[in-house]
XYZ file of C-alpha atoms in Angstrom:
522
model
C 2.606 167.858 100.741
C 2.016 165.543 103.668
C 1.660 161.785 103.332
C -0.463 160.309 106.102
C -2.058 157.025 107.059
C -5.655 156.734 105.865
C -6.892 156.170 109.424
C -6.160 159.872 109.996
C -8.281 160.907 107.016
C -10.614 163.172 108.977
C -7.944 164.810 111.134
C -7.189 167.655 108.737
C -10.912 168.295 108.298
C -11.415 169.616 111.819
C -11.004 173.178 110.622
C -7.226 173.582 110.217
C -8.002 175.964 107.353
C -9.495 178.387 109.855
C -6.250 178.248 111.825
C -4.342 178.894 108.609
C -6.460 181.963 107.895
C -6.106 183.458 111.361
C -2.391 182.865 111.757
C -1.687 184.290 108.342
C 0.104 181.160 107.155
C 0.983 181.105 103.483
C 1.903 177.860 101.826
C 3.221 177.294 98.316
C 0.979 174.739 96.630
C 1.816 175.328 92.992
C 4.912 173.100 93.045
C 2.913 169.894 93.124
C -0.337 168.980 91.487
C -1.489 165.383 91.586
C -0.251 163.664 88.444
C 2.191 166.452 87.456
C 5.929 166.437 88.085
C 7.172 168.362 91.078
C 9.298 171.284 89.869
C 11.148 172.193 93.062
C 12.508 170.482 96.186
C 9.901 169.637 98.790
C 10.096 169.672 102.582
C 8.104 166.774 103.963
C 7.782 165.519 107.489
C 7.210 162.242 109.270
C 5.623 162.945 112.635
C 4.987 159.798 114.707
C 3.578 159.773 118.225
C 5.668 157.791 120.752
C 2.815 155.506 121.771
C 4.713 152.326 120.926
C 7.127 150.879 118.406
C 6.873 151.740 114.717
C 4.525 149.437 112.805
C 4.375 148.610 109.102
C 1.935 151.414 108.305
C 4.099 153.987 110.039
C 7.213 152.773 108.250
C 5.399 153.030 104.911
C 4.419 156.637 105.671
C 8.020 157.467 106.585
C 9.293 155.725 103.449
C 6.993 157.549 101.028
C 7.894 160.925 102.528
C 11.579 159.980 102.382
C 11.322 158.886 98.739
C 9.592 162.115 97.745
C 12.236 164.216 99.493
C 15.130 162.330 97.910
C 13.514 162.272 94.471
C 13.147 166.073 94.433
C 16.389 166.905 96.228
C 14.334 168.181 99.145
C 14.348 167.646 102.909
C 12.958 164.861 105.071
C 12.051 166.125 108.547
C 11.367 163.965 111.609
C 9.110 165.449 114.270
C 8.031 163.667 117.454
C 4.423 164.475 118.332
C 4.546 163.676 122.041
C 1.887 166.005 123.432
C -0.473 163.200 124.485
C 1.298 162.460 127.747
C -1.208 159.805 128.842
C -0.384 157.600 125.859
C 3.360 158.233 125.897
C 5.313 154.959 126.138
C 8.805 155.146 127.703
C 11.451 154.058 125.214
C 9.157 154.523 122.206
C 11.162 157.435 120.767
C 14.402 155.444 120.940
C 12.622 152.522 119.292
C 11.383 154.733 116.436
C 14.840 156.241 115.893
C 16.462 152.790 115.930
C 13.972 151.481 113.372
C 14.517 154.421 111.009
C 18.307 153.979 111.247
C 17.938 150.243 110.609
C 15.888 151.008 107.497
C 18.429 153.650 106.328
C 15.718 156.317 106.257
C 18.050 159.105 107.311
C 16.263 162.332 108.193
C 17.784 165.702 107.310
C 16.309 167.528 110.291
C 15.023 166.111 113.530
C 15.967 165.054 117.059
C 19.697 165.276 117.683
C 20.418 167.417 114.624
C 21.157 171.134 114.581
C 18.488 173.080 112.744
C 16.894 176.521 112.919
C 13.497 174.791 112.840
C 13.863 172.848 116.105
C 13.227 171.665 118.689
C 11.619 168.623 117.103
C 9.822 167.289 120.168
C 6.416 168.936 120.434
C 6.604 168.703 124.226
C 9.480 171.210 124.007
C 7.432 173.646 121.898
C 4.450 174.212 124.204
C 5.081 177.949 124.612
C 4.786 178.343 120.847
C 1.412 176.636 120.792
C 0.114 178.674 123.719
C 1.191 181.838 121.937
C -0.672 180.894 118.761
C -3.729 179.809 120.748
C -3.674 183.210 122.450
C -3.666 184.876 119.027
C -6.832 183.005 118.151
C -8.443 184.122 121.411
C -7.504 187.754 120.713
C -9.047 187.518 117.274
C -12.262 186.363 118.931
C -12.344 189.525 121.027
C -12.058 191.692 117.920
C -14.174 189.632 115.558
C -17.786 188.763 116.261
C -17.516 185.580 114.213
C -14.376 184.500 116.037
C -12.135 181.494 115.611
C -11.511 180.096 119.116
C -12.809 180.363 122.665
C -12.123 179.171 126.197
C -14.185 176.235 127.452
C -14.610 175.771 131.227
C -16.901 172.732 131.019
C -16.057 169.964 133.466
C -15.591 166.361 132.391
C -18.848 165.534 134.200
C -20.811 168.058 132.143
C -19.233 166.877 128.887
C -20.140 163.299 129.782
C -23.788 164.318 130.169
C -23.693 166.102 126.797
C -22.423 162.896 125.179
C -25.051 160.762 126.897
C -27.879 163.050 125.762
C -26.603 162.967 122.171
C -26.340 159.178 122.227
C -29.870 158.800 123.591
C -31.272 161.133 120.936
C -29.283 159.422 118.191
C -27.504 162.601 117.100
C -23.806 163.163 116.490
C -21.808 163.512 119.686
C -20.676 167.115 119.350
C -19.933 169.820 121.900
C -23.018 171.998 122.553
C -21.066 175.306 122.597
C -22.083 176.062 126.166
C -19.024 178.291 126.649
C -19.035 179.979 123.239
C -20.864 183.115 124.361
C -19.582 183.535 127.921
C -19.340 187.138 129.086
C -15.821 188.493 129.305
C -16.369 189.192 133.011
C -17.164 185.507 133.619
C -14.116 184.418 131.636
C -11.819 186.759 133.567
C -13.265 185.636 136.906
C -12.790 181.967 135.992
C -9.208 182.635 134.955
C -8.523 184.574 138.152
C -9.872 181.658 140.195
C -7.666 179.197 138.312
C -10.559 177.156 136.958
C -9.186 174.565 134.484
C -10.173 175.174 130.904
C -9.455 174.196 127.333
C -9.390 176.247 124.165
C -11.724 175.169 121.376
C -11.618 176.063 117.708
C -14.931 177.481 116.532
C -16.243 175.596 113.512
C -17.743 177.995 110.977
C -20.959 176.628 109.359
C -20.348 176.175 105.643
C -22.919 173.533 104.721
C -20.442 171.144 103.132
C -16.683 171.316 103.563
C -14.728 170.129 100.543
C -11.125 168.990 100.748
C -9.025 167.820 97.827
C -6.942 164.820 98.806
C -4.039 164.051 96.476
C -4.851 160.333 96.514
C -8.598 160.140 97.153
C -9.585 163.284 95.270
C -12.449 165.493 96.427
C -13.761 164.621 99.893
C -16.948 166.193 101.236
C -17.864 166.397 104.903
C -21.072 167.936 106.236
C -20.527 170.688 108.780
C -22.939 168.740 110.979
C -20.068 166.309 111.537
C -17.542 169.016 112.411
C -17.019 169.574 116.122
C -15.539 172.556 117.947
C -12.282 170.678 118.386
C -10.114 171.255 121.438
C -6.827 172.781 120.280
C -5.269 173.405 123.706
C -5.924 171.021 126.597
C -6.322 171.974 130.239
C -2.799 170.726 130.974
C -1.394 173.316 128.582
C -0.489 170.811 125.890
C -1.869 171.275 122.370
C -3.831 168.736 120.379
C -2.931 167.578 116.891
C -5.222 170.146 115.279
C -3.181 173.115 116.521
C 0.324 171.710 116.958
C 0.599 170.112 113.516
C -0.467 173.293 111.709
C 1.814 175.557 113.751
C 4.765 173.210 113.292
C 4.209 172.705 109.568
C 4.246 176.491 109.229
C 7.313 177.158 111.381
C 9.237 174.182 109.982
C 8.445 175.376 106.452
C 6.809 172.143 105.300
C 6.061 173.005 101.691
C 2.625 171.742 100.776
C -0.034 172.030 103.484
C -2.967 172.117 103.382
C -2.577 169.521 100.607
C -2.743 166.001 101.993
C -2.199 162.561 100.510
C -3.771 159.846 102.618
C -2.435 156.353 102.107
C -4.713 153.309 101.764
C -5.321 151.265 104.879
C -3.306 148.144 105.610
C -5.566 145.162 106.272
C -5.283 141.498 107.189
C -6.207 138.720 104.788
C -9.761 138.790 106.156
C -9.887 142.540 105.338
C -9.940 143.561 109.009
C -7.835 146.581 109.857
C -4.218 145.834 110.683
C -3.853 147.001 114.268
C -0.682 148.741 115.408
C -1.402 147.338 118.857
C -0.660 143.883 117.515
C 2.944 142.961 118.226
C 3.378 140.976 115.027
C 3.038 144.093 112.826
C 5.723 145.955 114.719
C 8.793 146.588 112.564
C 10.928 145.556 115.547
C 9.321 142.121 115.379
C 10.456 141.710 111.774
C 13.917 142.988 112.707
C 14.201 140.369 115.465
C 13.225 137.657 112.995
C 16.094 138.420 110.654
C 14.246 140.150 107.834
C 16.388 142.486 105.756
C 15.656 146.232 105.815
C 15.691 146.261 101.997
C 12.999 143.577 101.922
C 10.803 145.327 104.487
C 11.049 148.648 102.611
C 10.342 146.894 99.305
C 7.354 145.190 100.916
C 5.735 148.261 102.511
C 6.388 150.360 99.390
C 4.221 148.005 97.366
C 1.378 148.183 99.888
C -0.714 150.695 97.996
C 1.899 151.914 95.508
C 1.603 150.528 91.967
C 4.632 151.387 89.808
C 4.367 151.427 86.020
C 6.479 148.296 85.674
C 6.269 144.544 86.130
C 9.344 144.709 88.322
C 8.754 143.629 91.928
C 12.166 143.736 93.580
C 13.506 147.199 94.428
C 16.456 148.514 96.394
C 16.053 151.809 98.231
C 17.882 153.646 95.430
C 15.600 152.056 92.847
C 12.534 153.058 94.861
C 13.700 156.681 94.838
C 13.966 156.593 91.048
C 10.616 154.866 90.482
C 8.393 156.436 93.151
C 5.640 158.879 92.255
C 2.709 159.839 94.519
C 0.243 159.637 91.636
C 0.832 155.871 91.561
C -0.645 155.434 95.045
C -3.947 153.570 94.872
C -7.208 153.931 96.782
C -7.932 150.343 97.782
C -6.888 148.834 101.083
C -3.666 146.852 100.873
C -3.537 143.301 102.246
C -0.448 142.393 104.240
C 0.723 139.027 102.874
C 3.622 137.703 104.915
C 4.205 135.061 102.245
C 4.966 137.908 99.820
C 7.367 139.431 102.340
C 9.109 136.069 102.704
C 9.480 135.853 98.925
C 10.928 139.354 98.724
C 13.270 138.702 101.628
C 14.584 135.556 99.988
C 15.168 137.491 96.749
C 17.068 140.254 98.535
C 19.118 137.666 100.439
C 20.090 136.029 97.164
C 21.311 139.389 95.846
C 23.449 139.945 98.909
C 24.904 136.441 98.963
C 26.264 137.049 95.477
C 28.506 139.920 96.628
C 31.275 140.080 99.235
C 29.882 143.202 100.889
C 26.363 141.822 100.819
C 27.511 138.624 102.521
C 29.185 140.688 105.244
C 25.892 142.508 105.819
C 24.076 139.195 106.215
C 26.673 137.985 108.712
C 26.202 141.187 110.701
C 22.467 140.483 110.953
C 22.867 136.750 111.629
C 25.487 136.987 114.382
C 23.256 138.461 117.133
C 20.545 135.921 116.280
C 23.003 133.067 116.804
C 24.509 134.664 119.903
C 21.091 135.012 121.481
C 20.161 131.426 120.674
C 23.375 129.455 121.181
C 26.104 131.684 122.674
C 26.062 130.239 126.195
C 26.292 126.646 125.010
C 29.011 127.409 122.447
C 31.136 129.181 125.049
C 30.660 126.278 127.469
C 31.765 123.792 124.800
C 34.751 125.936 123.824
C 33.420 126.445 120.304
C 33.274 130.236 120.112
C 34.803 129.948 116.641
C 31.306 129.146 115.402
C 30.466 132.795 116.028
C 33.321 133.944 113.789
C 32.420 135.840 110.634
C 34.177 133.289 108.431
C 32.170 130.366 109.777
C 28.885 132.282 109.660
C 29.616 133.174 106.039
C 30.038 129.481 105.236
C 26.734 128.674 106.912
C 24.899 131.351 104.919
C 26.456 130.202 101.651
C 25.471 126.611 102.450
C 21.859 127.104 103.503
C 21.016 130.558 102.107
C 19.032 129.377 99.094
C 16.848 127.126 101.285
C 15.611 129.690 103.826
C 13.253 132.695 103.760
C 14.869 134.753 106.506
C 18.033 134.613 108.585
C 16.235 133.582 111.770
C 15.436 130.297 109.993
C 19.104 129.387 110.470
C 18.901 129.655 114.249
C 15.429 128.114 114.433
C 15.726 125.289 111.887
C 19.449 124.710 111.392
C 20.829 124.624 114.910
C 23.023 121.651 113.985
C 25.502 124.098 112.452
C 26.233 125.320 115.972
C 25.306 122.646 118.525
C 24.807 118.882 118.547
C 21.709 117.666 116.684
C 18.558 117.121 118.709
C 18.065 113.409 118.147
C 15.272 113.262 120.735
C 12.805 115.534 118.948
C 9.659 113.881 117.610
C 10.588 114.702 114.002
C 14.077 113.292 114.458
C 12.778 110.098 116.048
C 10.291 109.620 113.203
C 13.067 110.186 110.660
C 15.225 107.570 112.398
C 12.429 105.026 112.240
C 11.923 105.738 108.537
C 15.609 105.123 107.779
C 15.870 101.993 109.907
C 18.414 101.379 112.627
C 20.167 98.586 110.761
C 20.784 100.949 107.856
C 22.160 103.607 110.218
C 24.573 101.176 111.855
C 25.833 99.701 108.597
C 26.189 103.030 106.786
C 27.783 104.908 109.711
C 30.460 102.231 110.100
C 31.175 102.233 106.378
C 31.464 106.030 106.283
C 33.847 106.017 109.251
C 35.950 103.359 107.513
C 36.304 105.322 104.266
C 36.946 108.608 106.045
C 40.010 107.136 107.736
C 41.795 107.005 104.398
C 41.054 110.664 103.541
C 43.366 113.477 104.522
C 42.081 116.767 106.000
C 41.798 118.442 102.619
C 39.872 115.521 101.122
C 37.469 115.365 104.075
C 36.548 118.990 103.341
C 36.388 118.636 99.574
C 33.040 118.191 97.831
C 34.302 115.829 95.125
C 36.206 113.621 97.585
C 33.163 113.316 99.836
C 30.888 112.506 96.892
C 33.280 109.714 95.882
C 33.271 108.474 99.483
C 29.476 108.296 99.444
C 29.511 106.396 96.146
C 31.978 103.885 97.642
C 29.820 103.444 100.754
C 26.750 102.774 98.596
C 28.671 100.227 96.531
C 30.231 98.525 99.564
C 27.011 98.255 101.595
C 24.654 97.549 98.730
C 22.500 100.492 99.785
C 21.181 103.061 97.353
C 22.938 106.423 97.195
C 19.746 108.100 98.404
C 19.648 105.811 101.438
C 23.267 106.656 102.241
C 22.584 110.396 101.929
C 19.430 110.090 104.032
C 21.346 108.270 106.759
C 24.168 110.804 106.683
C 21.676 113.658 106.881
C 20.229 112.158 110.026
C 23.659 111.493 111.512
C 25.004 115.024 111.022
C 21.809 117.104 111.366
C 19.148 115.040 113.121
C 16.575 116.371 110.670
C 15.269 115.408 107.246
C 15.422 118.881 105.691
C 18.293 121.217 105.001
C 21.025 122.019 102.545
C 22.864 119.404 100.518
C 24.373 116.694 102.723
C 27.874 116.966 101.284
C 27.805 120.774 101.432
C 26.703 120.587 105.063
C 29.548 118.195 105.878
C 32.065 120.609 104.364
C 30.683 123.538 106.322
C 30.690 121.676 109.623
C 34.376 121.088 109.087
C 36.869 118.337 109.717
C 36.945 118.406 113.520
C 33.199 118.428 114.030
C 32.522 115.861 111.331
C 35.084 113.470 112.753
C 33.289 113.686 116.098
C 30.031 112.750 114.417
C 31.428 110.005 112.207
C 31.707 107.214 114.827
C 27.916 106.898 114.803
C 25.300 105.595 115.870
C 24.875 107.612 119.055
C 24.285 105.763 122.340
C 20.508 106.021 121.973
C 20.708 103.846 118.872
C 23.371 101.435 120.079
C 21.360 100.714 123.211
C 18.268 99.712 121.230
């Protein structure tokens, strides 16, 4: 079985079954019938093209194949379909491999792994494809009906064919100009080195029916079936030949059965484009989303488990997943839902020692990228230590959606507050400068009588705040609001006392003799 994105729905309909017949490929299809349990391990493959970084739809395809392989005790194969050299993007393969490792979707066979079924880059398998294309040509010589033929048409001629079809309002299909060339002409063209392609001959059948494991029976008129190019003039194969040959030689278990996944769409129902940077998995990685949350999110884009449960780990997905629960309707990508899932997975991790370590590992490079230079300059590299980062996560973790929120919204844990921002200035006005002066002096006074332990103890600090409120005649809320501004420069964040404890004795004592010069000069 092969799980594919729905946008490729017509790819397998361009006569791969004819290739299967000619090459003598025999696939076992009895192991899986839609809606019935699989009774033996499957070999499935994820075969991306290196035309850019992996997007959400591609990750979902990889995940579903991975889940099916793990659920049945089978094999998950990674194949890089890099035969379209014009669209090849340097670094794309490394990006795809990095993303799969980040998501813990470990492949059993693929690039960098020893296997009798390699190599796993299609660009390294071109001789195989040429050999199989030659077999199809030889069959044509022996069989009047044929299966493939050489096409010597120039790009200029093909352009004219397309223009004529467009003017007449008919389907843009090849006119089979080269189908019946004499063998003498073919041999002369080959001897003269005239560039050519090899086309698969579509056999008229009226209506071609294909059973898709998700969408059911699909019918396509043979009027819409072109004589697809299977080997290009540069010697590289197209998808139609290479995928079938590779699925055969790599012993993928269920072709020509296909399961096409529902499209991913935006809120306005427009197709989610993989050319949009914000749907790249790397973009979500850079923003501090957890791999567990991303996998949970993409799994539920089109898959409807028989449970009200919404939060799944990768192990739980393996147990719950079944292809017959994949729906037909397009799936809307709701980032708000992803944020909710990410927050839930963060909460799970915060509650365990190992989980907290994993969060620190993700957070550290985000903080280094944002604040490292300034922290080193100020001699405060300790703020990049695992222990301090753990404290920050424990303090603010239940208030954020993703770890990048810490670097973007809670910079005060690492550098001095930005008192000059418009939000901070508005907050200062709301509190009132007289209140800030009175409260800051009172806090500094009471802190003098606390030892180091007390200044980092929640109960001691709460008592200090109560005393300041009583001494100044200000409400406790006004004292907390003023302290929040003094130590963070912002009106939102974790609890004030908890934030004070996390910032620590040394840093807090530097902030205590407040107001800053900007206030004192007013």
